[in-house]
PDB file of C-alpha atoms and ligand atoms in Angstrom:
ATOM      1  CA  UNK A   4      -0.514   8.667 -45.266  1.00  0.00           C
ATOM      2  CA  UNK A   5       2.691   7.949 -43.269  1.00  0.00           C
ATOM      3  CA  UNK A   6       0.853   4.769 -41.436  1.00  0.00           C
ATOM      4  CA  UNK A   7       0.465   3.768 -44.857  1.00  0.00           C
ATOM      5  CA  UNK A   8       4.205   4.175 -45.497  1.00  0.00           C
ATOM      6  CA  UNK A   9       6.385   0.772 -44.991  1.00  0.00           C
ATOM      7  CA  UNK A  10       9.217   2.734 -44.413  1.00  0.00           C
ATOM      8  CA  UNK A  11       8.144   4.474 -41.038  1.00  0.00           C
ATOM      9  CA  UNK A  12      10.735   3.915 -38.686  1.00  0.00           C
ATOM     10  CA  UNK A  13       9.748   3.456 -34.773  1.00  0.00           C
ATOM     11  CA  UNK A  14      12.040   4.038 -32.339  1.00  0.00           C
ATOM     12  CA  UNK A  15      11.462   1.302 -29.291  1.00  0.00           C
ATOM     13  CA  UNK A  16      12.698   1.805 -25.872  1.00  0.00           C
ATOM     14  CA  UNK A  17      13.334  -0.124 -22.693  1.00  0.00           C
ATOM     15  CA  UNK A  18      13.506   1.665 -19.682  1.00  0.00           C
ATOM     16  CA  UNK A  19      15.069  -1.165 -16.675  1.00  0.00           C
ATOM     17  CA  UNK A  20      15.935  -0.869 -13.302  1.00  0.00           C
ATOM     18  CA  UNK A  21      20.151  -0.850 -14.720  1.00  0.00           C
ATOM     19  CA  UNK A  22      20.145  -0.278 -18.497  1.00  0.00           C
ATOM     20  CA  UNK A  23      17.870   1.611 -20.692  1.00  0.00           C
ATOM     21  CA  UNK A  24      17.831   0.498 -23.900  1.00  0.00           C
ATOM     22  CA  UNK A  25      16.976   1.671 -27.528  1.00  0.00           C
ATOM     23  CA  UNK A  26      16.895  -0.103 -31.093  1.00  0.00           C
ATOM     24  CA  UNK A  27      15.136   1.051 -34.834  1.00  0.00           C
ATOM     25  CA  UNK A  28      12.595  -1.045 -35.769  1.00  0.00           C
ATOM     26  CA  UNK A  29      10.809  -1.413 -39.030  1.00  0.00           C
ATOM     27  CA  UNK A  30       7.578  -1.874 -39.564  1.00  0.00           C
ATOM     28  CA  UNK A  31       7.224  -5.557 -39.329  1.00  0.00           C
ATOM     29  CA  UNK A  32       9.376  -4.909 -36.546  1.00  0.00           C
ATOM     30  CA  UNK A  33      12.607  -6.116 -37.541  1.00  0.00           C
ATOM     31  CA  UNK A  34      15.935  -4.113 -36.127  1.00  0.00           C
ATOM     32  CA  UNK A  35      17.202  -1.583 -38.285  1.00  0.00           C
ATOM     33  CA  UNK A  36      19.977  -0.539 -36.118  1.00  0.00           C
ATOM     34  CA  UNK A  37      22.325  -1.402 -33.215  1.00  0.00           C
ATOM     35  CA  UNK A  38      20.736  -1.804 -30.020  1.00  0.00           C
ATOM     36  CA  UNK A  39      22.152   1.169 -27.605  1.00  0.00           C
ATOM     37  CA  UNK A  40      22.284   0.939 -24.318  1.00  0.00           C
ATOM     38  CA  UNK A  41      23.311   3.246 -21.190  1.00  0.00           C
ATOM     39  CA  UNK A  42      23.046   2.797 -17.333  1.00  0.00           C
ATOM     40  CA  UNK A  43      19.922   3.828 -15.999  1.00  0.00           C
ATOM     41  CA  UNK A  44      21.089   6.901 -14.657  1.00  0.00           C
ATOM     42  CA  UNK A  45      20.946   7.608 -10.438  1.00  0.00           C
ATOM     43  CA  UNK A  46      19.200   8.893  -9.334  1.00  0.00           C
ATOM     44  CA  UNK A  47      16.371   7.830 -11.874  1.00  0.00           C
ATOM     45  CA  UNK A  48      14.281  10.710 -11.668  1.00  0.00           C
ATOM     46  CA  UNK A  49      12.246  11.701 -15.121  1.00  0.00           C
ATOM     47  CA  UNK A  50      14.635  13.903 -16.213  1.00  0.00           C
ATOM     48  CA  UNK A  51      17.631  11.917 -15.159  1.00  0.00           C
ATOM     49  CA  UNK A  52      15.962   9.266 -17.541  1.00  0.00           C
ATOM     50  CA  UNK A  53      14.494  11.194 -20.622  1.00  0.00           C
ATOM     51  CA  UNK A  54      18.151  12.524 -21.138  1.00  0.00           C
ATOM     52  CA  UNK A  55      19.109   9.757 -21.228  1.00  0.00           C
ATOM     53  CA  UNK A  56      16.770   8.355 -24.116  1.00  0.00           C
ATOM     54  CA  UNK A  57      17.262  11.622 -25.707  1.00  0.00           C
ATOM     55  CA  UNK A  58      21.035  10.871 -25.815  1.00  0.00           C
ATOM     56  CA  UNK A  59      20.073   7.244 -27.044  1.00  0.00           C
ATOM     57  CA  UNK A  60      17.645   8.460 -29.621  1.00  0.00           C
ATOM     58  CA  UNK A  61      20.293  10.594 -31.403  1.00  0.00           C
ATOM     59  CA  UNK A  62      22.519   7.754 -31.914  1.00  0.00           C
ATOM     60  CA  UNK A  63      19.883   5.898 -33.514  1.00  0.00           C
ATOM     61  CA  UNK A  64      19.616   7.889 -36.669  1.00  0.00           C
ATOM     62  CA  UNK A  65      15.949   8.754 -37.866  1.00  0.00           C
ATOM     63  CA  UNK A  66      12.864   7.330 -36.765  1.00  0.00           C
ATOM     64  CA  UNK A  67       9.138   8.895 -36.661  1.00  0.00           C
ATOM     65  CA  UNK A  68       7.514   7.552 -33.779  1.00  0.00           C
ATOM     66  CA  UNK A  69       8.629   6.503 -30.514  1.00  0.00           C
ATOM     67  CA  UNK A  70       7.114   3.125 -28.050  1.00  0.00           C
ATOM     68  CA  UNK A  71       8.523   2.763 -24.612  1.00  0.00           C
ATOM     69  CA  UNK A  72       8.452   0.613 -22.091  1.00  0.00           C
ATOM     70  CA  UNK A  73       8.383   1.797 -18.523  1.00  0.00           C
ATOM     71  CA  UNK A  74       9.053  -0.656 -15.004  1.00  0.00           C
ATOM     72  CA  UNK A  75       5.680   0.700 -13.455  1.00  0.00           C
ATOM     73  CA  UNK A  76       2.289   0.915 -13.840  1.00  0.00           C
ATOM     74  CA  UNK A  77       1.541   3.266 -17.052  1.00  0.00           C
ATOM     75  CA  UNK A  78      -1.901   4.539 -17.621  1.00  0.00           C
ATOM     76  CA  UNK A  79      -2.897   6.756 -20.814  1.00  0.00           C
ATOM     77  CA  UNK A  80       0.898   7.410 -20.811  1.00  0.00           C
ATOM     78  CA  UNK A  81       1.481   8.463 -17.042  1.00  0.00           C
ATOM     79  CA  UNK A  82       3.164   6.595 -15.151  1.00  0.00           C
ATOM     80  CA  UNK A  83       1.572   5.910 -11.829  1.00  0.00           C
ATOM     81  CA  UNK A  84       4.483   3.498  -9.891  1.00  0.00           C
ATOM     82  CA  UNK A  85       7.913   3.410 -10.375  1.00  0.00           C
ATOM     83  CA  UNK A  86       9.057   1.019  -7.732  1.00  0.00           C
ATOM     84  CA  UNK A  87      12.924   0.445  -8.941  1.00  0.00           C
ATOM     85  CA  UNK A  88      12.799   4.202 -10.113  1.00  0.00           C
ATOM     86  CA  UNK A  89      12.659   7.619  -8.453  1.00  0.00           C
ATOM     87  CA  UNK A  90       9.520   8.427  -6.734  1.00  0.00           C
ATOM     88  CA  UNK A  91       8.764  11.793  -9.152  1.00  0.00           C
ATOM     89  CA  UNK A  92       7.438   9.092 -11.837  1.00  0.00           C
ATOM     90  CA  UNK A  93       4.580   9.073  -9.910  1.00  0.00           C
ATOM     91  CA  UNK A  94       1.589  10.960 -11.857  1.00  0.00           C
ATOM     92  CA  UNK A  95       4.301  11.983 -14.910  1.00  0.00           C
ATOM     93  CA  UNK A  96       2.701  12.213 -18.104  1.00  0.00           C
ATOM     94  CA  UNK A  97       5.688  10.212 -20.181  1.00  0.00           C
ATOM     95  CA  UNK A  98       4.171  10.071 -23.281  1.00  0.00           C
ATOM     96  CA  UNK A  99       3.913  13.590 -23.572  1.00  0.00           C
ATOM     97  CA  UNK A 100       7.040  14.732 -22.161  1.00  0.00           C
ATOM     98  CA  UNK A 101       9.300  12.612 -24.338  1.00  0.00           C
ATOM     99  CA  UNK A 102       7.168  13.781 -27.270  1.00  0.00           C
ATOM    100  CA  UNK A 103       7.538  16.996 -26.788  1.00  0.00           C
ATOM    101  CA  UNK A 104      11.320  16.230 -26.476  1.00  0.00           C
ATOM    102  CA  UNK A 105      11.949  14.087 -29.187  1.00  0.00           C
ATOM    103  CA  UNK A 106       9.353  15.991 -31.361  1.00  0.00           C
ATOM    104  CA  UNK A 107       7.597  12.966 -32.658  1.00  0.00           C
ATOM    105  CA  UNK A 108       4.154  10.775 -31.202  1.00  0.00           C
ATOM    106  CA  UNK A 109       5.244   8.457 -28.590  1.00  0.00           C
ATOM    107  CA  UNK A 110       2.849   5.497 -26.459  1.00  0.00           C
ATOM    108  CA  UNK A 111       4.263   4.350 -23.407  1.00  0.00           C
ATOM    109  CA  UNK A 112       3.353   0.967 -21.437  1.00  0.00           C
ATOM    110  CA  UNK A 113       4.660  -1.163 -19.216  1.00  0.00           C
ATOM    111  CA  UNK A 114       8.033  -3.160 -19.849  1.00  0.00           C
ATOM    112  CA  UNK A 115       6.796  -6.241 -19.215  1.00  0.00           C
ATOM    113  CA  UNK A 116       3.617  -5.311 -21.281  1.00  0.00           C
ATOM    114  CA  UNK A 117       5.489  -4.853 -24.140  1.00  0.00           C
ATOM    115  CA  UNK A 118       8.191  -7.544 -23.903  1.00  0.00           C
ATOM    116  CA  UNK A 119       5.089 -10.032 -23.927  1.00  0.00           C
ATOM    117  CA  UNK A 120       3.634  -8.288 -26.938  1.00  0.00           C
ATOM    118  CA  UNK A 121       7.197  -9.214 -28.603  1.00  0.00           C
ATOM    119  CA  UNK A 122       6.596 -12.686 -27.713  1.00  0.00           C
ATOM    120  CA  UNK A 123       3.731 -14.072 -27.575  1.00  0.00           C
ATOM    121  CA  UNK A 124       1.868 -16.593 -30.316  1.00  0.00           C
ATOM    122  CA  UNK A 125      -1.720 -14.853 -30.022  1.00  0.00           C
ATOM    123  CA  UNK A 126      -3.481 -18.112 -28.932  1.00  0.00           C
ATOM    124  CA  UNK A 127      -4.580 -19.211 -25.634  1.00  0.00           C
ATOM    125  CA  UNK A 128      -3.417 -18.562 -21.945  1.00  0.00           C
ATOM    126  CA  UNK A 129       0.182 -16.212 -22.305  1.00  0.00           C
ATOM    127  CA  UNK A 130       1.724 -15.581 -19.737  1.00  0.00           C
ATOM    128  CA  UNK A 131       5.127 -13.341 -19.546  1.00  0.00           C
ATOM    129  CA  UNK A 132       7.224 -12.768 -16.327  1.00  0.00           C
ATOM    130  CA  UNK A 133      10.644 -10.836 -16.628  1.00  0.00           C
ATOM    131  CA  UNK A 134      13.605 -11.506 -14.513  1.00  0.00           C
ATOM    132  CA  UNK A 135      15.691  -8.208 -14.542  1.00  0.00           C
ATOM    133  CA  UNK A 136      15.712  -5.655 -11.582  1.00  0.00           C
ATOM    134  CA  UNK A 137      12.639  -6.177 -10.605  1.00  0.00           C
ATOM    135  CA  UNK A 138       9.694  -8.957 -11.252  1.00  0.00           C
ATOM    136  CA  UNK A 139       7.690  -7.892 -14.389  1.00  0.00           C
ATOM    137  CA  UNK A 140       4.501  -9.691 -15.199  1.00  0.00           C
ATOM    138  CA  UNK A 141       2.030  -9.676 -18.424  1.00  0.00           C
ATOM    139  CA  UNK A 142      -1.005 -11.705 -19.285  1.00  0.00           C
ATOM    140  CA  UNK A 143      -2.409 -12.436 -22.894  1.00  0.00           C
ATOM    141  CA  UNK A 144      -5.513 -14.128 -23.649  1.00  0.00           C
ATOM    142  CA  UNK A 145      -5.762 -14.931 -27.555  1.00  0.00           C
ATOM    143  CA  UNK A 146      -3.153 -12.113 -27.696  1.00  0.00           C
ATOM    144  CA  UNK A 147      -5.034  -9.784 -25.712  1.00  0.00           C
ATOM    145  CA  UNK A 148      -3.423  -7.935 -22.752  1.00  0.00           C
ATOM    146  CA  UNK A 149      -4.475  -7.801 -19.488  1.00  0.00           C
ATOM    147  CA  UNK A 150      -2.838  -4.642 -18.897  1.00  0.00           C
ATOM    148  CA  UNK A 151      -0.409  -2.999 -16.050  1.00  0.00           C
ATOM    149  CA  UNK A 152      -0.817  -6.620 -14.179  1.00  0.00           C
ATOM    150  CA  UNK A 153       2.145  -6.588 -11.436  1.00  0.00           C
ATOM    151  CA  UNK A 154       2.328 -10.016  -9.829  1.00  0.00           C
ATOM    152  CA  UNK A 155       6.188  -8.626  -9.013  1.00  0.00           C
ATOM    153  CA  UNK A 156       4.223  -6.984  -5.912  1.00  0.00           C
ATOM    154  CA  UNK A 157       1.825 -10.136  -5.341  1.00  0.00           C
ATOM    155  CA  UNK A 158       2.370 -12.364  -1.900  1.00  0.00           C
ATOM    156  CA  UNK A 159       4.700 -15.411  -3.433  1.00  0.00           C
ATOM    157  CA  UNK A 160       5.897 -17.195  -0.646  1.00  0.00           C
ATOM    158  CA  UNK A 161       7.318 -16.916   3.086  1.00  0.00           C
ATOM    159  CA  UNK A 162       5.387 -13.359   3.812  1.00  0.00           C
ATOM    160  CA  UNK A 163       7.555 -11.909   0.651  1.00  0.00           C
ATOM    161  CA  UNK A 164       6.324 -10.968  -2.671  1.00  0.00           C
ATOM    162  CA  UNK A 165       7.642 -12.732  -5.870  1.00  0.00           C
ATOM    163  CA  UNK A 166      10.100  -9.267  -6.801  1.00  0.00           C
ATOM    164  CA  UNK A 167      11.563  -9.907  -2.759  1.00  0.00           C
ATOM    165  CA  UNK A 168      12.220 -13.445  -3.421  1.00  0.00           C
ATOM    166  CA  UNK A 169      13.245 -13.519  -7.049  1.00  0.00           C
ATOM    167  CA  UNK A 170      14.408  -9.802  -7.830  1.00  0.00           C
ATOM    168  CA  UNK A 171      18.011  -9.422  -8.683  1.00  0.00           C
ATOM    169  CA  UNK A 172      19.450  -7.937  -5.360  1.00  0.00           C
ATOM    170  CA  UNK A 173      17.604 -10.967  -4.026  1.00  0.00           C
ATOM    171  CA  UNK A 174      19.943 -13.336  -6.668  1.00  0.00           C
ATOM    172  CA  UNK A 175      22.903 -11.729  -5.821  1.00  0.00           C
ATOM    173  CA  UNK A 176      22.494 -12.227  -2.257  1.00  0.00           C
ATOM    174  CA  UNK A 177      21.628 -16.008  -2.190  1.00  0.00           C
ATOM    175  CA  UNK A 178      22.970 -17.210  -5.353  1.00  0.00           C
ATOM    176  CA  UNK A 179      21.610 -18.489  -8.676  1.00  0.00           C
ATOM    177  CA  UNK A 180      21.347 -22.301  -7.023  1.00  0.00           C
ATOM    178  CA  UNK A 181      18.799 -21.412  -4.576  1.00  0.00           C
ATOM    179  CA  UNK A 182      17.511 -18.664  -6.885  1.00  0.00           C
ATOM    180  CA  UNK A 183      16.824 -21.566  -9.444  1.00  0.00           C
ATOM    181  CA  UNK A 184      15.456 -23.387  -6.996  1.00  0.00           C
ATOM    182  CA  UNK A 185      12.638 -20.596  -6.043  1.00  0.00           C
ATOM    183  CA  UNK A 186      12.079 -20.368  -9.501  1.00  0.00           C
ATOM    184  CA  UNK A 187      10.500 -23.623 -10.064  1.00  0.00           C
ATOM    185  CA  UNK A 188       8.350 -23.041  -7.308  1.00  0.00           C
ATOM    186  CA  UNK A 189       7.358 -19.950  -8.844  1.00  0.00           C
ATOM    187  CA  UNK A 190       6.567 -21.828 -12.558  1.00  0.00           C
ATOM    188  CA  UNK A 191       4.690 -24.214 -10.309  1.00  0.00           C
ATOM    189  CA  UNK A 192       2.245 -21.935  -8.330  1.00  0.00           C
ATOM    190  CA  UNK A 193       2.007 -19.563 -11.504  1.00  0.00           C
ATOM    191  CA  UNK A 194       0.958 -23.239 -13.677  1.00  0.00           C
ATOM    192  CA  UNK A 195      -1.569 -23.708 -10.508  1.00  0.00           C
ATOM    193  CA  UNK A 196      -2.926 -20.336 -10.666  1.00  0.00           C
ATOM    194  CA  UNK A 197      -3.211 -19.326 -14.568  1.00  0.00           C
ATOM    195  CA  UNK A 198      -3.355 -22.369 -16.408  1.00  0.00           C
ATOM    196  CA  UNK A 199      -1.779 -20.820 -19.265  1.00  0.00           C
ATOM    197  CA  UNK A 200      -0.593 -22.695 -22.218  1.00  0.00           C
ATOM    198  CA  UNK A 201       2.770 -21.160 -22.319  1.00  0.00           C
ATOM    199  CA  UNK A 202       4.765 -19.185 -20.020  1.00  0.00           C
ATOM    200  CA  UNK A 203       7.350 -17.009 -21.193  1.00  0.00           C
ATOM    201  CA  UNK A 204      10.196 -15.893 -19.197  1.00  0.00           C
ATOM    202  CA  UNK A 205      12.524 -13.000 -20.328  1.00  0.00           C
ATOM    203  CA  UNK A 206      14.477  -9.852 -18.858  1.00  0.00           C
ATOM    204  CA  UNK A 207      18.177  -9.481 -18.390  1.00  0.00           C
ATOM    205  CA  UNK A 208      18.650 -12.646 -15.587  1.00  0.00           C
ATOM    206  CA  UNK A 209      16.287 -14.760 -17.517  1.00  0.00           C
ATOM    207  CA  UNK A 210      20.293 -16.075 -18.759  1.00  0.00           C
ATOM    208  CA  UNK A 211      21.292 -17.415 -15.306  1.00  0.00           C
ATOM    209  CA  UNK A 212      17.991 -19.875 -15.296  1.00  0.00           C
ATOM    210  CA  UNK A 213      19.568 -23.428 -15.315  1.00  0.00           C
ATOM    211  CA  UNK A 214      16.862 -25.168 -14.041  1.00  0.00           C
ATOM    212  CA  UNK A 215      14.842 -27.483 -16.150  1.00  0.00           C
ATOM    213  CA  UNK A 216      11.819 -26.415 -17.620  1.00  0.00           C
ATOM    214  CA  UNK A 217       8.277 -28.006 -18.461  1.00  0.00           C
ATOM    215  CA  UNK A 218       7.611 -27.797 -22.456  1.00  0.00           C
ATOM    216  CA  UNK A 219       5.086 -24.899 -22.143  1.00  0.00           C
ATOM    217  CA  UNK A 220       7.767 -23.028 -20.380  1.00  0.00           C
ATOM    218  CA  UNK A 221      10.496 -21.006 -22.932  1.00  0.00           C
ATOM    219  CA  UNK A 222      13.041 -18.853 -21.988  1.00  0.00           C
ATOM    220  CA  UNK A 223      13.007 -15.719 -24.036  1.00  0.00           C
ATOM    221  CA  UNK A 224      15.808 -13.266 -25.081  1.00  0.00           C
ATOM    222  CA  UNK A 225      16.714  -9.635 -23.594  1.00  0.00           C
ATOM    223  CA  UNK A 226      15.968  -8.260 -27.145  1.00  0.00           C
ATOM    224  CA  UNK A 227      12.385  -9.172 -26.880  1.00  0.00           C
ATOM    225  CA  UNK A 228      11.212  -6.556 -24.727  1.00  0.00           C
ATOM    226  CA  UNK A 229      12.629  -3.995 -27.766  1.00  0.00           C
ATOM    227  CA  UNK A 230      11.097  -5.708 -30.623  1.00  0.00           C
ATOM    228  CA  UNK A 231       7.617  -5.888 -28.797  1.00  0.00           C
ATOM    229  CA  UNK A 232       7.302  -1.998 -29.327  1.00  0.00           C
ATOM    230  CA  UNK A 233       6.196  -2.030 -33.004  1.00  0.00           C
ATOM    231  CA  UNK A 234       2.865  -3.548 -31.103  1.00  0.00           C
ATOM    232  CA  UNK A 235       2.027  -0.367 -29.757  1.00  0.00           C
ATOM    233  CA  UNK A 236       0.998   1.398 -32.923  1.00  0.00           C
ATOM    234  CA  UNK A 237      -1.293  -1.869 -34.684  1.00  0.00           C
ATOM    235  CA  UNK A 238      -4.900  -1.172 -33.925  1.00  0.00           C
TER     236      UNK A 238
HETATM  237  C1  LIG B  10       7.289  -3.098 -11.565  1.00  0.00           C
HETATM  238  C2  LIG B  10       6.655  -3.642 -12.823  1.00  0.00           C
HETATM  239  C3  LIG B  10       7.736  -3.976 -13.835  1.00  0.00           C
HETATM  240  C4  LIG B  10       8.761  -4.900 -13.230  1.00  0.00           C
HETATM  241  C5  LIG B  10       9.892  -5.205 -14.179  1.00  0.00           C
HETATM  242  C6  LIG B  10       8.307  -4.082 -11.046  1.00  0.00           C
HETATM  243  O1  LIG B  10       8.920  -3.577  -9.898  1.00  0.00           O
HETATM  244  O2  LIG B  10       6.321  -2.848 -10.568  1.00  0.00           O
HETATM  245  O3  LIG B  10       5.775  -2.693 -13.350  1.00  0.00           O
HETATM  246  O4  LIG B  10       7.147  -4.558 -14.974  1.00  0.00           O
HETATM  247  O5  LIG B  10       9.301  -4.335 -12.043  1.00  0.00           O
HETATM  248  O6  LIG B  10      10.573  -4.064 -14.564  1.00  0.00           O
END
């Protein structure tokens, strides 16, 4: 059987608010290839975007399965938010669009979802958040997700949600001191609230954290939110 094969290749993909990104993985989910990368494209509509993985995919040689990673809420493989994205995401069945395209099985779920699974330990209290575009959040207990859970739209502090305060327009206009600065209070009230034994934190601005962190606190690299995609397909 090909699950039984160790040379099934899976194709992992990140879709982001400003890069989508695409890698080989093998099965103990070690890179094969290059990562590729190419702006999201604008606007991000569905199409826009499975071109754009298409074009990605091609460059990546063979593979026979594919695992994305989507910025929204993703149910059974629709997507049912797409708040950095274009609005047609709503209700689009991902999973079997992008099969159909790329001709191969494909699971979809969300980014932060699957940068966690790429991550995490398996014991305990996990918690993930992603600093990229927007404010991804994933929750693991004994390695178990707690699926499609989006503190990025959660009340954080001064009547604005944690994506308003710590999102990356949001950096960009106030600057990565004060940014920093929010960011511990964030770590704090998320310690307060979850009690987890380690918090991860990853996604493409997770680089311009300076600040110091608590021991149960690890920054975690871009790459992970690829590698977490041969997760998809263990039982
Ligand atoms: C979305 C989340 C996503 C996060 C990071 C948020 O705006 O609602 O689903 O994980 O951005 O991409």
């Amino acid at each position: 059987m090909v699950e039984e094969n160790g040379s099934i290749r899976t194709l992992s993909v990140d879709i982001g608010g400003s890069g989508v990104k695409a890698i080989v993985l093998d099965v103990t989910g070690t890179p094969l290839t290059e990562r590729g990368r190419l702006d999201t494209p604008q606007p991000a509509t569905p199409e826009m975007v499975i071109n754009a993985i298409a074009v990605l995919a091609a460059a990546q040689g063979e593979f026979h399965r594919a695992s994305v990673g989507f910025p929204g809420v993703v149910r059974s493989g629709v997507t049912e938010t797409a708040a950095n994205l274009h609005r047609d995401w709503i209700g689009f069945d991902l999973a079997a669009v992008l099969s159909r395209q790329l001709n191969k099985p494909v699971r979809v779920i969300n980014d932060a979802d699957m940068q966690g699974l790429g991550a995490i330990a398996g014991k305990g209290v996990e918690l993930v958040i992603t600093l990229g575009t927007g404010f991804g959040s994933a929750l693991f207990v004994d390695g178990k997700l707690v699926p499609n859970m989006e503190m990025g739209h959660h009340q954080f502090r001064k009547g604005e949600t944690y994506e308003q305060q710590l999102g990356r327009a949001t950096l960009e206009k106030i600057g990565e001191k004060r940014w920093n600065k929010r960011l511990e209070k964030a770590i704090a009230s998320l310690q307060h609230l979850f009690n987890y034994d380690c918090l991860y934190i990853g996604g493409g601005e997770a680089v311009r954290v300076n600040i110091h962190l608590p021991l149960n606190v690890k920054l975690i690299p871009n790459i992970t939110g690829l590698l977490g995609g041969i997760a998809l397909w263990r039982n």
